[in-house]
Short mmCIF file of C-alpha atoms in Angstrom, two decimals:
data_model
loop_
_atom_site.label_atom_id
_atom_site.label_comp_id
_atom_site.label_asym_id
_atom_site.label_seq_id
_atom_site.Cartn_x
_atom_site.Cartn_y
_atom_site.Cartn_z
CA MET A 19 -87.53 23.97 -28.10
CA ILE A 20 -89.14 20.43 -27.50
CA LYS A 21 -85.78 18.96 -27.63
CA ASN A 22 -84.31 21.41 -25.08
CA ILE A 23 -87.13 20.78 -22.52
CA ILE A 24 -86.97 16.85 -22.89
CA THR A 25 -83.28 17.03 -22.60
CA TYR A 26 -83.19 18.94 -19.30
CA GLN A 27 -86.10 16.83 -18.06
CA LEU A 28 -84.29 13.78 -18.71
CA LYS A 29 -81.27 15.29 -16.98
CA ASP A 30 -83.32 15.91 -13.77
CA LEU A 31 -85.26 12.75 -13.79
CA LEU A 32 -82.19 10.27 -14.61
CA ARG A 33 -80.55 11.65 -11.51
CA SER A 34 -83.69 10.97 -9.37
CA LYS A 35 -83.35 8.23 -6.78
CA TRP A 36 -86.99 7.40 -7.05
CA ILE A 37 -86.54 6.77 -10.90
CA LEU A 38 -83.42 4.86 -10.09
CA PHE A 39 -84.95 2.67 -7.39
CA TYR A 40 -87.97 2.05 -9.75
CA GLY A 41 -85.64 0.47 -12.43
CA ALA A 42 -83.56 -1.37 -9.66
CA PHE A 43 -86.88 -2.78 -8.14
CA PHE A 44 -87.91 -4.34 -11.27
CA TYR A 45 -84.47 -5.81 -11.94
CA LEU A 46 -84.65 -7.49 -8.55
CA ILE A 47 -88.26 -8.67 -8.67
CA THR A 48 -87.69 -10.08 -12.34
CA GLU A 49 -84.40 -11.83 -11.19
CA ILE A 50 -86.07 -13.45 -8.31
CA LEU A 51 -89.03 -14.70 -10.40
CA LEU A 52 -86.83 -16.22 -12.91
CA GLN A 53 -84.67 -17.90 -10.51
CA PHE A 54 -87.32 -19.42 -8.33
CA SER A 55 -90.43 -19.90 -10.31
CA GLY A 56 -89.33 -23.32 -11.83
CA ASN A 57 -90.02 -22.83 -15.31
CA GLU A 58 -89.72 -19.80 -17.77
CA SER A 59 -93.53 -19.64 -18.94
CA LYS A 60 -94.44 -19.32 -15.04
CA SER A 61 -91.83 -16.87 -14.56
CA VAL A 62 -93.15 -14.63 -17.69
CA ILE A 63 -96.44 -14.90 -16.15
CA GLY A 64 -95.29 -13.74 -12.85
CA ILE A 65 -93.35 -10.85 -14.21
CA LEU A 66 -96.50 -9.95 -16.46
CA ASN A 67 -98.72 -9.96 -13.44
CA MET A 68 -96.42 -7.79 -11.57
CA CYS A 69 -96.14 -5.36 -14.55
CA LEU A 70 -99.95 -5.10 -15.05
CA ILE A 71 -100.47 -4.20 -11.23
CA LEU A 72 -97.15 -2.08 -10.63
CA VAL A 73 -96.49 -0.26 -13.76
CA PRO A 74 -100.05 1.35 -14.03
CA VAL A 75 -100.08 2.42 -10.37
CA ILE A 76 -96.58 3.84 -10.18
CA SER A 77 -96.89 5.63 -13.52
CA ILE A 78 -100.16 7.47 -12.70
CA ILE A 79 -99.22 8.35 -9.17
CA TYR A 80 -95.58 9.37 -9.86
CA GLY A 81 -97.05 11.16 -13.00
CA SER A 82 -99.45 13.02 -11.00
CA ILE A 83 -96.93 14.17 -8.24
CA TYR A 84 -94.48 15.28 -11.01
CA VAL A 85 -97.15 17.43 -12.51
CA TYR A 86 -98.12 19.14 -8.98
CA ASN A 87 -94.34 19.54 -7.98
CA SER A 88 -93.58 21.05 -11.28
CA ARG A 89 -96.20 23.66 -10.90
CA GLU A 90 -93.70 26.66 -10.38
CA PHE A 91 -91.30 25.38 -13.00
CA ILE A 92 -94.22 25.30 -15.59
CA GLU A 93 -95.30 28.74 -14.59
CA LEU A 94 -91.64 30.02 -15.15
CA MET A 95 -91.54 28.23 -18.48
CA LEU A 96 -94.74 29.65 -19.59
CA THR A 97 -93.38 33.24 -19.14
CA GLN A 98 -90.81 32.57 -21.65
CA PRO A 99 -91.51 32.67 -25.24
CA ILE A 100 -92.43 28.87 -25.55
CA LYS A 101 -95.69 27.59 -26.85
CA ARG A 102 -97.91 25.74 -24.40
CA PHE A 103 -98.07 22.94 -26.86
CA SER A 104 -94.02 22.69 -26.83
CA LEU A 105 -93.86 22.57 -22.97
CA TYR A 106 -96.81 20.02 -22.63
CA VAL A 107 -94.88 17.64 -25.04
CA GLY A 108 -91.56 18.20 -23.32
CA LEU A 109 -92.89 17.58 -20.07
CA TYR A 110 -94.76 14.58 -21.10
CA PHE A 111 -92.03 12.96 -22.84
CA GLY A 112 -89.53 14.10 -20.29
CA LEU A 113 -91.26 11.88 -17.71
CA ALA A 114 -92.52 8.89 -19.98
CA ILE A 115 -89.11 8.14 -21.51
CA PRO A 116 -86.94 7.76 -18.36
CA MET A 117 -89.91 5.76 -16.66
CA ALA A 118 -90.41 3.43 -19.60
CA LEU A 119 -86.62 3.20 -19.88
CA MET A 120 -86.25 1.88 -16.28
CA PHE A 121 -88.92 -0.62 -16.76
CA VAL A 122 -87.34 -2.07 -19.83
CA LEU A 123 -84.02 -2.14 -18.38
CA GLY A 124 -85.30 -3.30 -15.16
CA VAL A 125 -87.32 -5.98 -16.70
CA GLY A 126 -85.39 -6.69 -19.89
CA ILE A 127 -81.85 -7.15 -18.80
CA PRO A 128 -82.42 -9.96 -16.43
CA LEU A 129 -84.65 -11.74 -18.97
CA VAL A 130 -82.22 -11.53 -21.86
CA ILE A 131 -79.42 -12.82 -19.68
CA PHE A 132 -81.69 -15.62 -18.52
CA ASN A 133 -82.44 -16.82 -22.07
CA PRO A 134 -81.67 -14.83 -25.08
CA SER A 135 -83.33 -17.14 -27.37
CA MET A 136 -86.73 -16.13 -26.22
CA PHE A 137 -86.19 -12.57 -26.90
CA PHE A 138 -89.23 -12.15 -29.18
CA LEU A 139 -91.63 -13.34 -26.17
CA TYR A 140 -90.09 -10.81 -23.93
CA PHE A 141 -90.38 -8.11 -26.44
CA TYR A 142 -94.12 -8.19 -26.17
CA LEU A 143 -93.79 -7.91 -22.42
CA LEU A 144 -91.66 -5.23 -22.59
CA ILE A 145 -93.64 -3.28 -25.31
CA SER A 146 -96.93 -3.90 -23.17
CA GLY A 147 -95.14 -2.33 -20.15
CA THR A 148 -93.94 0.50 -21.96
CA LEU A 149 -97.41 1.28 -23.66
CA ILE A 150 -99.07 1.00 -20.13
CA THR A 151 -96.49 3.51 -18.88
CA PHE A 152 -97.31 5.93 -21.76
CA SER A 153 -101.05 5.55 -21.23
CA TYR A 154 -101.03 5.93 -17.35
CA ILE A 155 -98.71 8.95 -17.47
CA GLY A 156 -101.27 10.44 -20.29
CA ILE A 157 -103.99 10.16 -17.73
CA ALA A 158 -101.93 11.27 -14.76
CA PHE A 159 -101.34 14.50 -16.57
CA LEU A 160 -104.97 14.88 -17.64
CA ILE A 161 -106.39 14.25 -14.25
CA SER A 162 -103.38 16.53 -12.62
CA PHE A 163 -104.06 19.30 -15.01
CA LEU A 164 -107.82 19.18 -14.68
CA LEU A 165 -107.72 19.21 -10.77
CA ASP A 166 -105.92 22.10 -8.96
CA ASP A 167 -105.83 20.45 -5.61
CA LYS A 168 -103.14 17.96 -5.03
CA ALA A 169 -104.85 15.67 -2.89
CA LYS A 170 -107.93 15.33 -4.74
CA GLY A 171 -105.65 14.72 -8.10
CA ILE A 172 -103.46 12.12 -6.66
CA GLY A 173 -106.80 10.51 -5.15
CA ALA A 174 -108.49 10.65 -8.56
CA CYS A 175 -105.54 8.96 -10.07
CA PHE A 176 -105.44 6.11 -7.59
CA LEU A 177 -109.32 5.78 -8.15
CA PHE A 178 -108.66 5.57 -11.96
CA TRP A 179 -105.93 2.85 -11.36
CA MET A 180 -108.37 0.97 -8.84
CA LEU A 181 -111.18 0.96 -11.48
CA THR A 182 -109.29 -0.27 -14.26
CA ALA A 183 -106.78 -2.74 -12.39
CA ILE A 184 -109.07 -4.13 -9.82
CA PHE A 185 -112.88 -3.48 -10.01
CA TYR A 186 -113.19 -3.71 -13.88
CA ASP A 187 -112.36 -7.37 -14.00
CA GLY A 188 -114.69 -8.03 -11.12
CA LEU A 189 -117.61 -6.06 -13.09
CA ILE A 190 -116.90 -7.95 -16.24
CA MET A 191 -117.06 -11.41 -14.39
CA PHE A 192 -120.40 -10.14 -12.73
CA LEU A 193 -121.79 -9.08 -16.19
CA ILE A 194 -120.71 -12.53 -17.69
CA TRP A 195 -122.28 -14.37 -14.92
CA LYS A 196 -125.57 -12.40 -14.89
CA PHE A 197 -125.97 -12.42 -18.76
CA GLU A 198 -124.58 -15.98 -19.39
CA GLU A 199 -127.49 -16.79 -21.58
CA TYR A 200 -126.70 -14.04 -24.13
CA PRO A 201 -123.95 -13.75 -26.76
CA LEU A 202 -121.36 -12.14 -25.16
CA GLU A 203 -118.24 -12.10 -27.28
CA VAL A 204 -118.62 -8.73 -28.80
CA PRO A 205 -119.21 -6.77 -25.28
CA ILE A 206 -116.22 -8.66 -23.92
CA ILE A 207 -114.03 -7.61 -26.71
CA ILE A 208 -115.16 -4.04 -26.41
CA SER A 209 -114.70 -4.36 -22.71
CA ALA A 210 -111.06 -5.39 -23.07
CA ILE A 211 -110.29 -2.76 -25.71
CA LEU A 212 -111.49 -0.16 -23.30
CA ASN A 213 -109.18 -1.19 -20.54
CA PRO A 214 -105.46 -0.68 -21.17
CA ILE A 215 -104.62 -3.32 -18.58
CA ASP A 216 -106.83 -5.93 -20.27
CA SER A 217 -105.47 -4.98 -23.76
CA ALA A 218 -101.96 -5.47 -22.40
CA ARG A 219 -102.65 -8.70 -20.76
CA VAL A 220 -104.47 -10.18 -23.93
CA MET A 221 -101.38 -9.11 -26.03
CA VAL A 222 -98.87 -10.95 -24.03
CA MET A 223 -101.10 -13.98 -23.29
CA LEU A 224 -101.78 -14.30 -27.12
CA LYS A 225 -98.02 -14.23 -27.54
CA LEU A 226 -97.56 -16.77 -25.10
CA ASP A 227 -100.15 -19.09 -26.62
CA ILE A 228 -101.06 -20.71 -23.24
CA ALA A 229 -104.48 -21.75 -23.74
CA ALA A 230 -105.18 -22.24 -20.15
CA LEU A 231 -103.92 -18.57 -19.24
CA LEU A 232 -105.80 -16.91 -21.96
CA GLY A 233 -108.63 -16.30 -19.70
CA TYR A 234 -112.09 -15.71 -21.10
CA THR A 235 -111.02 -12.40 -22.77
CA GLY A 236 -108.10 -13.75 -24.38
CA ALA A 237 -109.87 -16.77 -25.50
CA VAL A 238 -112.56 -14.91 -27.20
CA PHE A 239 -109.97 -12.49 -28.83
CA GLU A 240 -108.11 -15.46 -30.06
CA LYS A 241 -111.23 -17.22 -31.33
CA PHE A 242 -112.58 -13.99 -32.93
CA PHE A 243 -109.61 -12.55 -34.49
CA GLY A 244 -106.75 -15.27 -34.43
CA THR A 245 -103.37 -14.35 -32.72
CA ALA A 246 -102.05 -12.12 -35.31
CA MET A 247 -105.14 -9.96 -35.54
CA GLY A 248 -105.69 -10.16 -32.01
CA LEU A 249 -102.14 -8.70 -31.23
CA VAL A 250 -102.78 -5.80 -33.70
CA ILE A 251 -106.17 -4.81 -31.99
CA SER A 252 -104.66 -4.93 -28.38
CA ILE A 253 -101.67 -2.78 -29.43
CA SER A 254 -104.02 -0.49 -31.41
CA SER A 255 -106.41 -0.24 -28.41
CA LEU A 256 -103.19 0.80 -26.05
CA LEU A 257 -102.00 3.36 -28.68
CA PHE A 258 -105.41 4.67 -28.85
CA TYR A 259 -105.32 5.02 -25.02
CA ILE A 260 -102.02 6.97 -25.31
CA ILE A 261 -103.21 9.27 -27.96
CA THR A 262 -106.65 9.96 -26.31
CA SER A 263 -105.34 10.77 -22.88
CA PHE A 264 -102.49 12.91 -24.59
CA TYR A 265 -104.74 14.95 -26.71
CA LEU A 266 -107.34 15.41 -23.81
CA GLY A 267 -104.55 16.43 -21.53
CA LEU A 268 -103.23 18.77 -23.98
CA LYS A 269 -106.47 20.32 -24.58
CA VAL A 270 -106.88 20.90 -20.90
CA PHE A 271 -103.39 22.37 -20.46
CA LEU A 272 -103.84 24.73 -23.50
CA ARG A 273 -106.77 26.42 -21.46
CA LYS A 274 -105.67 26.19 -18.03
CA ASP A 275 -105.23 28.94 -15.69
CA PHE A 276 -101.89 28.72 -13.82
CA MET B 2 -95.72 50.51 -22.06
CA ILE B 3 -98.40 48.17 -20.53
CA THR B 4 -102.08 49.08 -21.44
CA ILE B 5 -104.85 47.17 -19.91
CA ASN B 6 -108.47 47.73 -21.04
CA ASN B 7 -111.49 46.37 -19.05
CA LEU B 8 -109.94 43.22 -17.86
CA THR B 9 -112.31 40.68 -16.34
CA LYS B 10 -111.48 37.41 -14.76
CA LYS B 11 -113.67 34.97 -12.77
CA PHE B 12 -112.85 32.10 -11.07
CA GLY B 13 -116.12 30.17 -10.95
CA ARG B 14 -118.54 32.56 -9.93
CA LYS B 15 -116.08 34.69 -8.14
CA ARG B 16 -115.09 37.90 -10.11
CA VAL B 17 -111.23 38.39 -9.24
CA LEU B 18 -110.66 41.31 -11.54
CA ASN B 19 -113.41 43.75 -12.23
CA ASN B 20 -113.33 45.57 -15.35
CA VAL B 21 -109.81 46.79 -14.71
CA SER B 22 -108.09 49.44 -16.77
CA LEU B 23 -104.67 50.96 -16.28
CA GLU B 24 -101.53 52.07 -18.05
CA ILE B 25 -98.06 51.32 -17.00
CA PRO B 26 -95.70 53.68 -18.51
CA SER B 27 -92.11 52.82 -19.40
CA GLY B 28 -89.15 53.77 -17.18
CA LYS B 29 -91.25 53.69 -14.05
CA ILE B 30 -91.09 51.33 -10.97
CA VAL B 31 -94.59 50.18 -10.27
CA ALA B 32 -95.49 48.37 -7.18
CA ILE B 33 -98.75 46.37 -6.95
CA ALA B 34 -100.08 45.75 -3.30
CA GLY B 35 -103.24 44.80 -1.72
CA PRO B 36 -104.71 42.21 0.76
CA ASN B 37 -104.58 38.44 -0.01
CA GLY B 38 -107.00 37.30 -2.49
CA SER B 39 -107.53 40.77 -3.85
CA GLY B 40 -106.55 39.97 -7.34
CA LYS B 41 -103.17 41.21 -7.78
CA THR B 42 -101.42 37.91 -8.62
CA THR B 43 -104.19 37.53 -11.18
CA LEU B 44 -103.51 40.83 -12.74
CA ILE B 45 -99.80 39.92 -12.92
CA LYS B 46 -100.52 36.50 -14.30
CA SER B 47 -102.97 37.93 -16.92
CA ILE B 48 -100.03 40.29 -18.13
CA LEU B 49 -97.67 37.19 -18.17
CA GLY B 50 -100.04 35.01 -20.05
CA LEU B 51 -100.50 32.47 -17.19
CA VAL B 52 -104.11 33.12 -16.97
CA LYS B 53 -106.92 33.65 -19.65
CA PHE B 54 -109.04 36.35 -18.93
CA HIS B 55 -112.81 36.52 -19.76
CA THR B 56 -113.00 40.02 -21.15
CA GLY B 57 -110.65 42.88 -22.07
CA THR B 58 -107.21 43.35 -23.67
CA VAL B 59 -103.65 43.61 -22.37
CA LEU B 60 -101.42 45.39 -24.73
CA ILE B 61 -97.63 45.36 -24.49
CA ASN B 62 -96.02 48.07 -26.65
CA ASP B 63 -99.49 48.04 -28.66
CA VAL B 64 -99.17 44.40 -29.22
CA ASN B 65 -102.32 42.42 -28.11
CA ILE B 66 -100.83 39.52 -25.89
CA SER B 67 -103.74 37.13 -26.47
CA GLU B 68 -102.75 36.98 -30.26
CA ASP B 69 -98.82 36.52 -30.10
CA ILE B 70 -96.59 35.01 -27.63
CA SER B 71 -93.38 36.95 -28.92
CA TYR B 72 -94.08 39.57 -26.53
CA ARG B 73 -92.81 37.43 -23.72
CA ASN B 74 -89.39 38.23 -25.15
CA LEU B 75 -89.97 41.60 -23.85
CA ILE B 76 -90.68 40.01 -20.20
CA GLY B 77 -88.51 39.03 -17.34
CA TYR B 78 -90.16 37.33 -14.39
CA MET B 79 -88.88 36.42 -10.99
CA PRO B 80 -91.67 34.25 -9.34
CA GLN B 81 -92.27 34.39 -5.39
CA ILE B 82 -91.49 30.64 -5.12
CA ALA B 83 -88.15 29.66 -6.56
CA LYS B 84 -88.97 25.99 -7.19
CA TYR B 85 -87.08 24.39 -10.16
CA PRO B 86 -86.21 20.58 -11.17
CA GLU B 87 -84.40 19.80 -8.07
CA ASN B 88 -81.82 17.47 -9.66
CA LEU B 89 -80.81 20.07 -12.14
CA THR B 90 -77.66 22.04 -11.10
CA VAL B 91 -77.38 25.99 -10.97
CA ASN B 92 -75.53 25.98 -14.24
CA GLU B 93 -78.01 23.90 -15.97
CA ILE B 94 -81.03 25.96 -15.05
CA ILE B 95 -79.42 29.06 -16.18
CA SER B 96 -78.31 27.35 -19.51
CA LEU B 97 -81.85 26.28 -20.06
CA ILE B 98 -83.10 29.59 -19.93
CA TYR B 99 -79.93 30.91 -21.84
CA LYS B 100 -81.08 28.60 -24.68
CA ILE B 101 -84.68 29.90 -24.67
CA ARG B 102 -83.80 33.32 -24.63
CA ARG B 103 -80.31 33.31 -26.39
CA PRO B 104 -80.88 36.53 -28.49
CA SER B 105 -82.05 38.45 -25.66
CA VAL B 106 -79.64 37.26 -22.76
CA ASN B 107 -77.64 40.24 -21.93
CA SER B 108 -73.62 40.34 -21.49
CA SER B 109 -73.92 40.82 -17.56
CA LEU B 110 -74.58 37.10 -16.67
CA THR B 111 -70.99 36.82 -15.21
CA ASP B 112 -71.47 39.92 -13.35
CA LEU B 113 -74.79 38.79 -11.98
CA ILE B 114 -73.39 35.61 -10.66
CA ALA B 115 -70.54 37.59 -9.06
CA LYS B 116 -72.84 40.13 -7.57
CA PHE B 117 -75.32 37.39 -6.02
CA ASN B 118 -72.05 35.63 -4.97
CA ILE B 119 -73.48 32.21 -6.31
CA GLY B 120 -70.15 31.23 -8.31
CA GLY B 121 -69.36 28.65 -5.77
CA TYR B 122 -72.49 26.98 -6.37
CA LEU B 123 -72.80 26.67 -10.06
CA ASP B 124 -72.35 22.89 -9.79
CA PHE B 125 -74.63 22.34 -7.06
CA GLN B 126 -77.90 20.66 -7.54
CA LEU B 127 -80.76 23.04 -6.85
CA LYS B 128 -82.15 20.45 -4.15
CA ASN B 129 -79.03 21.13 -2.02
CA LEU B 130 -79.19 25.11 -2.06
CA SER B 131 -80.97 27.03 0.72
CA GLY B 132 -84.28 29.02 0.12
CA GLY B 133 -82.28 32.33 -0.10
CA THR B 134 -79.56 30.87 -2.71
CA ARG B 135 -82.48 29.62 -4.74
CA GLN B 136 -84.14 33.10 -4.73
CA LYS B 137 -80.76 34.46 -5.86
CA VAL B 138 -80.66 31.89 -8.85
CA SER B 139 -84.15 33.20 -9.54
CA ALA B 140 -83.18 36.70 -9.55
CA ILE B 141 -80.33 35.81 -12.01
CA LEU B 142 -82.76 34.05 -14.17
CA SER B 143 -84.88 37.10 -14.43
CA PHE B 144 -82.22 39.64 -14.82
CA MET B 145 -79.98 37.94 -17.28
CA VAL B 146 -82.37 38.50 -20.15
CA ASP B 147 -82.59 41.80 -21.59
CA SER B 148 -86.06 42.53 -21.28
CA GLN B 149 -88.10 45.83 -21.56
CA ILE B 150 -90.33 44.71 -18.54
CA LEU B 151 -89.50 43.06 -15.32
CA ILE B 152 -92.01 41.49 -13.06
CA LEU B 153 -91.05 40.56 -9.71
CA ASP B 154 -93.23 38.87 -7.30
CA GLU B 155 -92.09 39.36 -3.51
CA PRO B 156 -88.59 39.60 -4.82
CA THR B 157 -86.65 39.89 -1.62
CA THR B 158 -88.32 37.15 0.32
CA GLY B 159 -85.72 34.90 1.81
CA LEU B 160 -82.88 37.23 0.63
CA ASP B 161 -80.05 38.27 3.20
CA PRO B 162 -79.78 42.19 3.63
CA VAL B 163 -76.83 42.35 1.42
CA SER B 164 -78.39 40.40 -1.51
CA SER B 165 -81.64 42.23 -0.80
CA ALA B 166 -79.84 45.68 -1.15
CA LYS B 167 -77.96 44.57 -4.32
CA LEU B 168 -81.42 43.57 -5.91
CA LYS B 169 -82.92 46.72 -5.21
CA GLU B 170 -79.90 48.53 -6.75
CA LEU B 171 -80.33 46.50 -9.92
CA ILE B 172 -84.06 47.33 -10.11
CA ARG B 173 -83.12 51.00 -10.01
CA GLU B 174 -80.37 50.54 -12.59
CA TYR B 175 -83.10 48.96 -14.82
CA LYS B 176 -85.37 51.95 -14.38
CA LEU B 177 -82.43 54.26 -15.38
CA LEU B 178 -82.20 52.26 -18.73
CA GLY B 179 -85.99 53.30 -19.39
CA LYS B 180 -87.50 49.93 -18.56
CA THR B 181 -90.54 49.01 -16.60
CA VAL B 182 -90.39 47.18 -13.31
CA ILE B 183 -93.55 45.97 -11.69
CA ILE B 184 -93.24 44.70 -8.11
CA ILE B 185 -95.70 42.69 -6.03
CA SER B 186 -94.98 43.30 -2.36
CA HIS B 187 -96.39 43.29 1.22
CA ILE B 188 -93.55 45.36 2.57
CA MET B 189 -94.64 49.07 2.35
CA SER B 190 -91.30 50.38 3.36
CA GLU B 191 -89.61 48.59 0.71
CA VAL B 192 -92.28 49.90 -1.64
CA SER B 193 -91.79 53.53 -0.83
CA GLU B 194 -87.93 52.92 -0.84
CA ILE B 195 -87.84 51.66 -4.72
CA ALA B 196 -91.20 52.39 -6.52
CA ASP B 197 -92.44 55.47 -8.11
CA GLU B 198 -96.19 54.52 -8.28
CA ILE B 199 -98.32 52.24 -6.33
CA ILE B 200 -101.45 50.51 -7.45
CA TYR B 201 -103.67 49.13 -4.59
CA ILE B 202 -106.24 46.62 -5.62
CA LEU B 203 -109.25 45.65 -3.25
CA ASP B 204 -111.58 43.06 -4.32
CA GLY B 205 -110.57 42.95 -7.90
CA ASP B 206 -110.92 46.84 -8.24
CA ILE B 207 -108.06 49.24 -8.41
CA LEU B 208 -108.49 51.58 -5.53
CA ILE B 209 -105.53 53.62 -5.61
CA HIS B 210 -103.06 54.17 -8.75
CA LYS B 211 -100.97 57.13 -8.01
CA ASN B 212 -97.42 58.49 -7.49
CA ILE B 213 -96.20 57.38 -4.04
CA GLU B 214 -94.95 60.79 -2.82
CA VAL B 215 -98.10 62.59 -3.99
CA PHE B 216 -100.36 60.07 -2.39
CA ILE B 217 -98.57 60.15 0.93
CA LYS B 218 -99.08 63.94 0.93
CA GLU B 219 -102.60 63.99 -0.40
CA ASN B 220 -103.42 61.86 2.67
CA ASN B 221 -101.50 63.98 5.11
CA SER B 222 -99.54 60.70 6.26
CA SER B 223 -96.00 60.19 7.28
CA ASN B 224 -95.53 56.91 5.27
CA LEU B 225 -97.09 54.81 2.48
CA GLU B 226 -98.69 52.30 4.91
CA ALA B 227 -100.49 54.92 6.89
CA ALA B 228 -101.60 56.70 3.83
CA ILE B 229 -103.04 53.28 2.52
CA ASN B 230 -104.76 52.72 5.68
CA PHE B 231 -106.35 56.04 5.59
CA ALA B 232 -107.41 55.79 1.92
CA VAL B 233 -108.96 52.31 2.41
CA SER B 234 -110.70 53.38 5.66
CA ASN B 235 -112.22 56.47 4.08
CA ASN B 236 -113.35 54.53 0.92
#
């Protein structure tokens, strides 16, 4: 049953102009950054920053709109002999797979064409974008199934993105400045693990191995765990985010009144 | 047969269904009516399993619906708003429901497509269809399944007169097969035309549950609308 739902969701979304535009947009921006940035590391940093800002906001807002617009379809499906679990899994992967696919194709194709020998470096960039897509779609589902009002739901999703993408770093910097006399390594590692965008950034930066661009969080990660362990921890924290948001969203969906 | 015992549903502090009990027998067309916010949609959604009620039980053919989802094999549902994944074609949405309900899909699918005259639209994406054509697709999705109970929410909304007449004809055919049809409608002339019984809900309570002809006579009225008006005013 899950396979059927995912198949039909994929058929629907892969024909959507918005999803195709999403892939084409990443393709174009990646191509521009590669052609005009001067060196490859700078290009990858530029692409990474673009991914860390755009992938979460697009995933969470589009995910939320998708849930609200699918309400009548969800109701129809729930009157069929289908378990709520199967429908939730079908809807989630039916959206997350095409969005992640468009990101991977949009960013991956120009990168691989530009320099195939650097594939392992790009691989981590693509993995980070994919994991962020799954995380933020999970959060979009959780918020949108919690809040019945579409405007409130989309607003809450946008606020969550603002908190994790913009305010979070400012808050951490403020705390570092305020408590600079205290040992802050452990709180900083915890703060990075708690924010999926920070985890994704650290993951790619560790692989890039450019000390100047690691930032304070990345440097602490590298010092504490070394590159390999740091990578494992940052990937694990992203997976934890995906699993937790998926599980909480599912719990809400199983009890929800439609 | 649908048996509802002491059903209560609250949204926050508001009680939407107030200890509702009723029986809907097989082989009848039953209309549910009431003002906006009276609880009729919540009652239907409780039967469909879309709403989790606080207390009470809903039994379909003596099976408690809270314990088993297989009862949904017995139900066909036509929602008020026909809004489906917009990039799918008519053929694809029919085939999705076909795959889910395969054992109970009846052989009249081709007849239904012909009856509602949508053969020429099968390869059209749903976003390119008019509201009325989408409503016809919705009717086909609910009638293509060989269900014992059919629940139709404002079924004729948006349909042209010819399709509306065909839909009513189908509903009567269903009744003759001994099946139960539940209709939510605001159009009382339509209700009197096709339904046997009326259930009128007001503020979460069932105010009227009677045979329509008997109810009109009891209230010395010329039609159902006048009879309801009389009964509600004297309540």
